[in-house]
Coordinates of C-alpha atoms and ligand atoms in Angstrom, one line a residue:
M470 CA 0.1 0.0 -0.3
R471 CA 1.1 3.8 -0.7
F472 CA 1.0 6.0 1.8
D473 CA 1.8 9.6 1.7
R474 CA 2.2 10.1 5.6
L475 CA 2.1 7.2 8.1
W476 CA 1.0 7.7 11.7
I477 CA 2.3 4.9 13.5
N478 CA 2.2 3.8 17.3
A479 CA -0.9 5.3 18.6
R480 CA -3.3 5.3 20.3
I481 CA -6.8 5.4 18.2
A482 CA -9.8 6.6 19.7
T483 CA -12.0 6.2 15.9
M484 CA -15.3 7.5 17.3
A485 CA -17.2 4.9 14.6
A486 CA -19.9 4.8 16.8
G487 CA -19.4 1.0 19.2
A488 CA -15.9 0.5 17.4
P489 CA -13.7 -0.4 20.2
P490 CA -10.1 2.1 20.2
L491 CA -7.3 0.7 18.3
C492 CA -3.9 0.0 20.9
P493 CA -1.4 0.3 19.2
G494 CA -3.1 1.4 16.0
A495 CA -2.2 2.5 13.0
L496 CA -3.1 5.2 9.9
G497 CA -2.0 6.0 7.2
A498 CA -3.4 8.9 4.9
R499 CA -3.5 9.6 0.8
N500 CA -4.5 12.2 -0.6
G501 CA -6.0 14.0 2.2
R502 CA -7.7 11.3 3.2
I503 CA -8.1 7.9 4.7
A504 CA -6.3 5.2 3.1
W505 CA -6.3 2.8 6.0
L506 CA -6.3 2.4 9.9
G507 CA -6.2 -0.5 12.5
P508 CA -3.8 -1.8 15.1
M509 CA -0.2 -1.8 13.9
A510 CA 0.1 -5.4 13.8
A511 CA -1.9 -6.0 11.2
L512 CA -0.6 -2.6 8.9
P513 CA -0.1 -3.8 4.9
T514 CA 2.9 -3.0 4.0
H515 CA 3.7 -0.6 2.3
E516 CA 5.5 2.8 1.1
A517 CA 4.8 5.7 3.2
T518 CA 7.4 9.7 2.0
E519 CA 7.2 10.3 5.5
T520 CA 5.7 7.8 8.8
I521 CA 5.0 9.8 12.6
D522 CA 5.5 8.2 15.3
C523 CA 3.1 9.0 17.8
G524 CA 4.5 7.4 20.6
G525 CA 1.4 6.4 22.4
R526 CA -0.2 9.3 21.9
W527 CA -4.1 9.2 21.7
M528 CA -5.3 10.4 18.2
L529 CA -9.0 11.2 17.9
P530 CA -11.0 12.6 15.0
G531 CA -10.9 16.5 13.8
L532 CA -13.1 17.8 16.3
V533 CA -16.2 19.7 14.6
D534 CA -18.3 22.7 15.9
C535 CA -21.3 22.9 14.8
H536 CA -23.2 25.5 16.4
T537 CA -21.0 29.2 16.6
H538 CA -21.9 32.4 15.2
L539 CA -18.5 33.1 15.0
V540 CA -18.7 36.5 12.5
F541 CA -20.0 39.5 14.4
G542 CA -19.3 43.0 15.0
G543 CA -19.4 44.8 18.1
D544 CA -19.0 44.2 22.4
R545 CA -21.2 43.1 24.4
S546 CA -19.5 43.5 27.7
R547 CA -21.5 45.9 28.7
E548 CA -24.5 43.6 28.4
F549 CA -22.4 41.4 30.6
E550 CA -22.6 44.0 33.6
L551 CA -26.0 44.8 33.5
R552 CA -27.2 40.6 33.8
L553 CA -25.3 41.1 37.0
E554 CA -26.8 44.2 37.9
G555 CA -30.0 41.9 37.4
A556 CA -31.7 43.0 33.9
S557 CA -32.4 39.9 31.9
Y558 CA -31.8 38.4 28.6
E559 CA -34.7 38.6 27.0
A560 CA -35.5 42.9 29.0
I561 CA -32.2 44.0 27.4
A562 CA -33.4 42.2 24.0
R563 CA -35.9 44.3 24.2
A564 CA -34.9 47.2 25.3
G565 CA -32.6 47.1 21.7
G566 CA -29.9 45.9 23.3
G567 CA -28.7 41.7 23.0
I568 CA -28.7 40.8 18.7
L569 CA -30.0 44.1 17.7
A570 CA -26.9 45.4 19.0
T571 CA -25.0 43.7 17.9
V572 CA -26.6 43.7 14.2
R573 CA -25.6 47.7 14.2
A574 CA -22.2 46.7 15.4
T575 CA -22.1 44.3 12.8
R576 CA -23.3 46.9 9.9
A577 CA -21.2 49.4 10.4
A578 CA -18.1 47.2 10.1
D579 CA -16.7 45.8 6.5
E580 CA -15.9 42.4 5.3
A581 CA -12.0 42.9 6.6
A582 CA -12.7 44.5 9.5
L583 CA -15.1 41.3 10.2
V584 CA -12.5 38.4 9.4
A585 CA -9.9 40.6 11.9
S586 CA -12.2 40.5 14.8
A587 CA -13.5 36.5 14.5
L588 CA -9.8 35.5 13.6
P589 CA -8.6 35.1 16.6
R590 CA -12.0 33.5 17.7
L591 CA -10.8 30.7 15.8
D592 CA -7.7 30.1 16.1
R593 CA -8.7 29.4 19.8
L594 CA -11.1 26.8 18.3
L595 CA -8.4 25.5 16.0
A596 CA -5.6 25.3 19.1
E597 CA -8.2 22.9 20.8
G598 CA -8.6 20.5 18.0
V599 CA -11.3 22.4 15.5
T600 CA -10.8 21.1 12.1
T601 CA -14.5 21.7 10.7
I602 CA -16.3 25.0 11.8
E603 CA -20.1 25.9 11.3
I604 CA -20.8 30.0 11.4
K605 CA -24.2 31.5 10.5
S606 CA -24.7 35.0 9.8
G607 CA -27.6 36.7 11.6
Y608 CA -25.8 39.5 12.4
G609 CA -26.7 41.6 9.5
L610 CA -30.3 40.8 9.0
D611 CA -30.3 42.4 5.6
R612 CA -28.7 41.3 2.2
D613 CA -25.7 43.2 2.2
T614 CA -25.1 42.6 5.2
E615 CA -25.8 38.9 6.1
A616 CA -23.7 38.9 2.7
R617 CA -20.8 39.7 4.3
M618 CA -20.6 38.2 7.5
L619 CA -21.1 34.6 5.3
R620 CA -18.2 36.0 2.1
A621 CA -16.3 36.7 6.3
A622 CA -17.0 33.0 7.1
R623 CA -15.5 32.1 4.0
R624 CA -12.4 34.0 3.8
L625 CA -11.9 32.4 7.2
G626 CA -12.3 28.8 5.8
A627 CA -10.2 30.2 3.1
M628 CA -6.8 31.6 5.6
R629 CA -6.5 28.5 7.5
A630 CA -6.7 25.2 7.7
V631 CA -10.3 24.1 8.4
A632 CA -13.3 23.5 7.2
V633 CA -16.3 26.1 7.2
V634 CA -19.3 25.1 6.5
T635 CA -22.4 28.5 6.8
S636 CA -25.7 28.5 7.8
F637 CA -28.0 31.6 6.6
L638 CA -29.8 33.1 10.0
G639 CA -31.6 36.4 8.4
A640 CA -34.2 35.2 10.5
H641 CA -32.4 35.4 14.5
A642 CA -34.3 39.2 14.5
L643 CA -36.6 41.3 13.2
P644 CA -34.8 43.9 11.6
P645 CA -36.0 47.8 13.6
E646 CA -37.0 49.0 10.2
A647 CA -39.3 46.2 9.8
R648 CA -40.5 46.8 12.9
D649 CA -44.3 47.8 11.6
D650 CA -43.8 44.9 8.3
R651 CA -43.1 41.1 10.0
A652 CA -45.7 39.6 6.8
G653 CA -43.2 41.7 4.6
H654 CA -39.6 41.4 6.2
V655 CA -40.7 37.4 5.9
A656 CA -41.6 37.5 2.5
R657 CA -38.3 39.4 1.8
L658 CA -36.1 37.0 3.4
C659 CA -37.7 33.7 1.9
D660 CA -38.3 35.5 -1.9
E661 CA -35.6 37.8 -2.6
I662 CA -32.6 37.2 0.6
L663 CA -32.0 33.8 0.9
P664 CA -32.1 33.3 -2.6
A665 CA -29.7 35.7 -3.7
L666 CA -27.6 34.9 -1.3
A667 CA -27.8 30.8 -2.3
A668 CA -27.3 31.6 -5.8
E669 CA -23.6 33.1 -4.7
G670 CA -23.0 29.6 -3.3
L671 CA -23.0 31.9 0.4
V672 CA -25.2 29.1 2.1
D673 CA -25.0 25.7 2.9
A674 CA -27.7 25.3 5.1
V675 CA -30.9 28.0 6.9
D676 CA -31.6 28.5 10.1
G677 CA -33.2 30.0 12.6
F678 CA -34.6 31.6 15.9
C679 CA -38.4 30.3 17.0
E680 CA -38.8 31.9 19.9
G681 CA -41.5 34.3 21.8
I682 CA -38.2 37.6 20.9
A683 CA -37.8 36.6 17.9
F684 CA -40.0 33.7 14.5
T685 CA -43.0 32.4 15.5
P686 CA -43.0 29.1 14.4
E687 CA -45.7 30.0 11.3
E688 CA -42.9 32.2 10.0
I689 CA -40.0 29.5 10.2
A690 CA -42.5 27.3 8.4
Q691 CA -41.9 29.7 5.0
L692 CA -38.3 29.8 6.0
F693 CA -38.2 26.6 5.4
A694 CA -40.5 26.1 2.8
A695 CA -38.2 28.2 0.8
A696 CA -34.8 26.8 2.2
R697 CA -37.0 23.6 0.5
R698 CA -37.1 25.5 -3.0
L699 CA -33.7 26.0 -2.8
G700 CA -32.4 22.0 -1.9
L701 CA -31.0 23.5 1.3
P702 CA -31.1 21.4 4.8
V703 CA -32.6 23.3 7.4
K704 CA -31.7 23.3 10.8
L705 CA -33.5 25.7 14.0
H706 CA -32.7 27.3 17.1
A707 CA -35.5 25.9 18.9
D708 CA -37.2 25.3 22.5
Q709 CA -34.4 27.9 24.0
L710 CA -36.5 30.0 26.8
S711 CA -40.3 28.3 26.4
D712 CA -42.3 25.8 24.3
L713 CA -43.0 26.9 21.3
G714 CA -43.0 23.3 19.4
G715 CA -39.6 24.2 17.6
A716 CA -39.0 20.8 17.7
A717 CA -41.0 19.5 16.4
L718 CA -41.4 22.2 13.5
A719 CA -37.8 21.3 13.2
A720 CA -37.9 17.5 12.5
R721 CA -41.3 18.1 10.1
F722 CA -39.3 19.9 7.4
G723 CA -36.8 16.7 8.4
A724 CA -33.7 19.2 10.2
L725 CA -30.4 18.3 10.2
S726 CA -30.3 19.0 13.5
A727 CA -32.5 21.6 16.4
D728 CA -30.3 23.5 18.5
H729 CA -30.2 24.1 22.6
L730 CA -33.9 22.7 23.3
E731 CA -34.2 23.2 26.4
Y732 CA -37.5 23.2 27.1
T733 CA -38.4 20.4 24.3
A734 CA -40.9 17.7 25.0
E735 CA -41.7 14.4 24.5
S736 CA -43.4 14.4 21.6
G737 CA -40.9 17.2 20.4
V738 CA -38.4 14.3 21.2
E739 CA -40.2 11.8 19.2
A740 CA -40.6 13.4 16.4
M741 CA -36.9 14.0 16.0
A742 CA -35.8 10.5 16.5
Q743 CA -39.0 10.1 13.5
A744 CA -36.5 12.5 11.4
G745 CA -33.2 11.7 12.4
T746 CA -33.2 15.5 13.7
V747 CA -29.2 16.1 15.8
A748 CA -29.9 17.6 19.3
V749 CA -27.1 20.3 19.3
L750 CA -27.1 21.1 22.5
L751 CA -25.1 24.8 23.6
P752 CA -24.1 24.3 27.3
G753 CA -22.9 27.6 27.1
A754 CA -25.2 29.5 26.5
F755 CA -27.7 27.2 29.5
Y756 CA -24.4 28.5 31.5
V757 CA -24.5 32.2 30.9
L758 CA -27.9 33.6 30.8
R759 CA -28.4 30.7 34.6
E760 CA -30.9 28.3 32.7
T761 CA -31.9 26.0 35.5
Q762 CA -34.2 24.0 32.7
L763 CA -31.7 21.4 31.6
P764 CA -32.6 20.1 27.9
P765 CA -34.5 16.5 27.9
V766 CA -31.2 14.7 28.2
A767 CA -32.9 11.3 28.7
A768 CA -36.0 11.2 26.5
F769 CA -33.1 12.0 24.0
R770 CA -31.9 8.4 24.7
R771 CA -34.9 6.7 25.4
H772 CA -35.0 7.6 21.7
G773 CA -32.3 7.2 20.3
V774 CA -31.6 10.7 19.3
G775 CA -28.3 11.4 18.4
M776 CA -26.8 14.9 21.0
A777 CA -24.5 17.0 19.8
L778 CA -22.3 19.5 21.5
A779 CA -21.0 22.7 20.3
T780 CA -20.0 26.2 21.6
D781 CA -22.8 28.9 20.2
C782 CA -20.1 30.7 20.2
N783 CA -22.3 34.4 20.1
P784 CA -21.7 37.6 22.0
G785 CA -24.3 37.6 24.4
S786 CA -25.1 34.1 25.3
S787 CA -22.3 31.8 25.2
P788 CA -18.5 34.4 24.6
L789 CA -17.4 30.8 24.2
T790 CA -14.4 29.8 22.6
S791 CA -13.5 26.7 24.0
L792 CA -14.7 23.7 23.1
L793 CA -13.1 21.1 25.2
L794 CA -14.8 23.5 27.9
A795 CA -18.3 23.1 26.2
M796 CA -17.4 19.3 27.3
N797 CA -17.1 20.0 30.3
M798 CA -20.2 21.9 30.6
G799 CA -22.7 19.4 28.4
A800 CA -20.8 16.7 31.7
T801 CA -21.3 18.1 34.5
L802 CA -24.5 20.6 33.4
F803 CA -26.1 18.2 31.1
R804 CA -24.8 15.3 32.7
L805 CA -23.6 13.6 29.7
T806 CA -21.2 11.0 29.7
V807 CA -17.6 10.7 28.7
A808 CA -18.8 9.1 25.1
E809 CA -21.8 10.6 24.4
C810 CA -19.3 14.9 25.0
L811 CA -16.4 12.7 22.7
A812 CA -18.8 11.5 20.4
G813 CA -21.1 15.6 21.0
V814 CA -17.7 17.4 19.6
T815 CA -16.8 14.3 17.0
R816 CA -19.4 12.5 15.0
E817 CA -23.0 13.4 16.1
A818 CA -21.2 17.2 15.2
A819 CA -20.3 15.5 12.1
R820 CA -23.9 14.1 11.6
A821 CA -25.6 17.1 12.9
L822 CA -23.7 19.6 9.6
G823 CA -25.0 16.7 7.1
R824 CA -21.3 15.7 7.2
L825 CA -21.1 12.2 8.8
A826 CA -20.0 10.7 5.3
E827 CA -16.8 12.8 5.3
I828 CA -16.1 13.7 8.9
G829 CA -16.6 13.1 12.5
T830 CA -15.2 9.4 12.5
L831 CA -11.8 7.7 11.3
E832 CA -12.6 5.3 8.7
P833 CA -11.4 5.0 5.1
G834 CA -12.0 7.2 2.9
K835 CA -13.6 9.9 5.2
A836 CA -11.0 13.0 5.0
C837 CA -8.1 13.0 7.7
D838 CA -8.9 15.6 9.3
L839 CA -7.5 13.9 12.9
T840 CA -6.1 15.2 16.5
L841 CA -3.5 13.8 18.4
W842 CA -3.0 14.6 22.6
D843 CA -1.3 14.3 25.5
I844 CA -3.9 12.8 27.5
E845 CA -3.9 8.8 29.4
A846 CA -7.6 8.6 29.4
P847 CA -9.8 10.5 26.5
A848 CA -11.8 11.3 29.5
E849 CA -9.9 13.2 30.7
L850 CA -10.5 15.7 27.1
V851 CA -14.1 16.1 29.2
Y852 CA -12.7 16.3 32.1
R853 CA -10.4 19.1 33.4
I854 CA -10.9 22.5 33.0
G855 CA -9.4 25.0 31.4
F856 CA -5.8 22.7 30.2
N857 CA -5.6 22.2 26.5
P858 CA -3.9 18.7 26.3
L859 CA -3.6 19.2 22.1
H860 CA -0.1 18.0 20.7
S861 CA -1.3 18.1 17.2
R862 CA -4.0 18.5 14.3
V863 CA -3.9 16.9 10.7
F864 CA -6.5 18.4 8.3
R865 CA -6.8 17.0 4.5
G866 CA -3.7 14.6 5.4
Q867 CA -1.5 17.5 6.6
P868 CA -0.2 18.3 10.1
C869 CA -0.6 21.9 11.0
Ligands
DI6_630 N1 -30.0 32.5 20.3 C1 -28.7 32.7 21.3 O1 -28.4 31.8 22.2 C2 -28.0 32.9 20.1 N2 -29.0 33.4 19.6 C3 -30.3 33.0 19.7 O2 -30.6 32.5 18.2 C4 -27.5 34.6 21.2 C5 -27.2 36.4 20.3 C6 -27.1 37.4 20.9 O3 -27.8 37.3 21.6 O4 -25.9 37.8 20.1
FE631 FE1 -27.0 30.1 18.4

């Protein structure tokens, strides 16, 4: 067998469902893809341009952050202070702060400024082993600024060794100029803005915020119908602050994922199971908002709904740029097991992006995106707080 690069003497957690670790294992890559992996003892006769001895380090798939609002203008630390003084997230939003404060700052920023401010956040995530990141629009709310955000997201992907998957979140909040014309605004989102951005190749999926302070289930259904006409997959910020039936709505449209889900009822969980919709849990937002309502983890388990974990990196409810910490929070706050947390930032996160055939587990034929860690057991990645044991990251077969 011919490999461009071969990693030997690794302890490999492939994260393929039910697969035992390979200890010691080897993995060979060719043309950016995994050509072979297995126990060292089974390594076939081969030629490799480069061989890397992992010295017993643990190897996992590259991590996938499947829900971020990484690109935005401005800063919201003042709102953090207001919340400490007792103001609620919803009250700040209703008073024109919150998402709309970031919308004003984002509209005032050009593409270069958006890229420059997002880059250090991206670099923090990459330093922890992220190789695929989802980035949403949603702080422009008009055609030009939404396009600028998505172009900035694509540019970030060209600047670093990482795959960027974009989501159009034009239905994140009602912009002030549309206050007296909700219906007209939703129609413009569906019939003008989304099709234009999709035609420019900027949209990999369509997202919305279904909530009392955002859009109704009926409005989201209109948006999802527009996405369907364009052949784009959908996902939804659902049941974060109240139960509007968002999870069931997402499932009805065959959504890749429904995200947040603190207030999701059992019927919503059942609908997700039927549709194969992944539950994306966002403990950073739960922590920042001091939520007390836990997502229905036991029901997800009972119904076999896959659970992913993500940072939800955003300037308001989750100023978090650590997927390792998101895992720790998933375990401590949501009582996920270590295995669920690890799957939540690899296999299930890849499934939530509709990319499981390509990434998320280490299997022959998939992209060679992987991470090497200075740890004694994978549980350390979940257990330790504020500690980053990443040794190195490999993207499409290239160490970086
Ligand atoms: N839910 C969230 O947690 C973020 N967006 C959303 O729909 C918050 C965004 C923000 O506060 O800027
Ligand atoms: Fe979000």
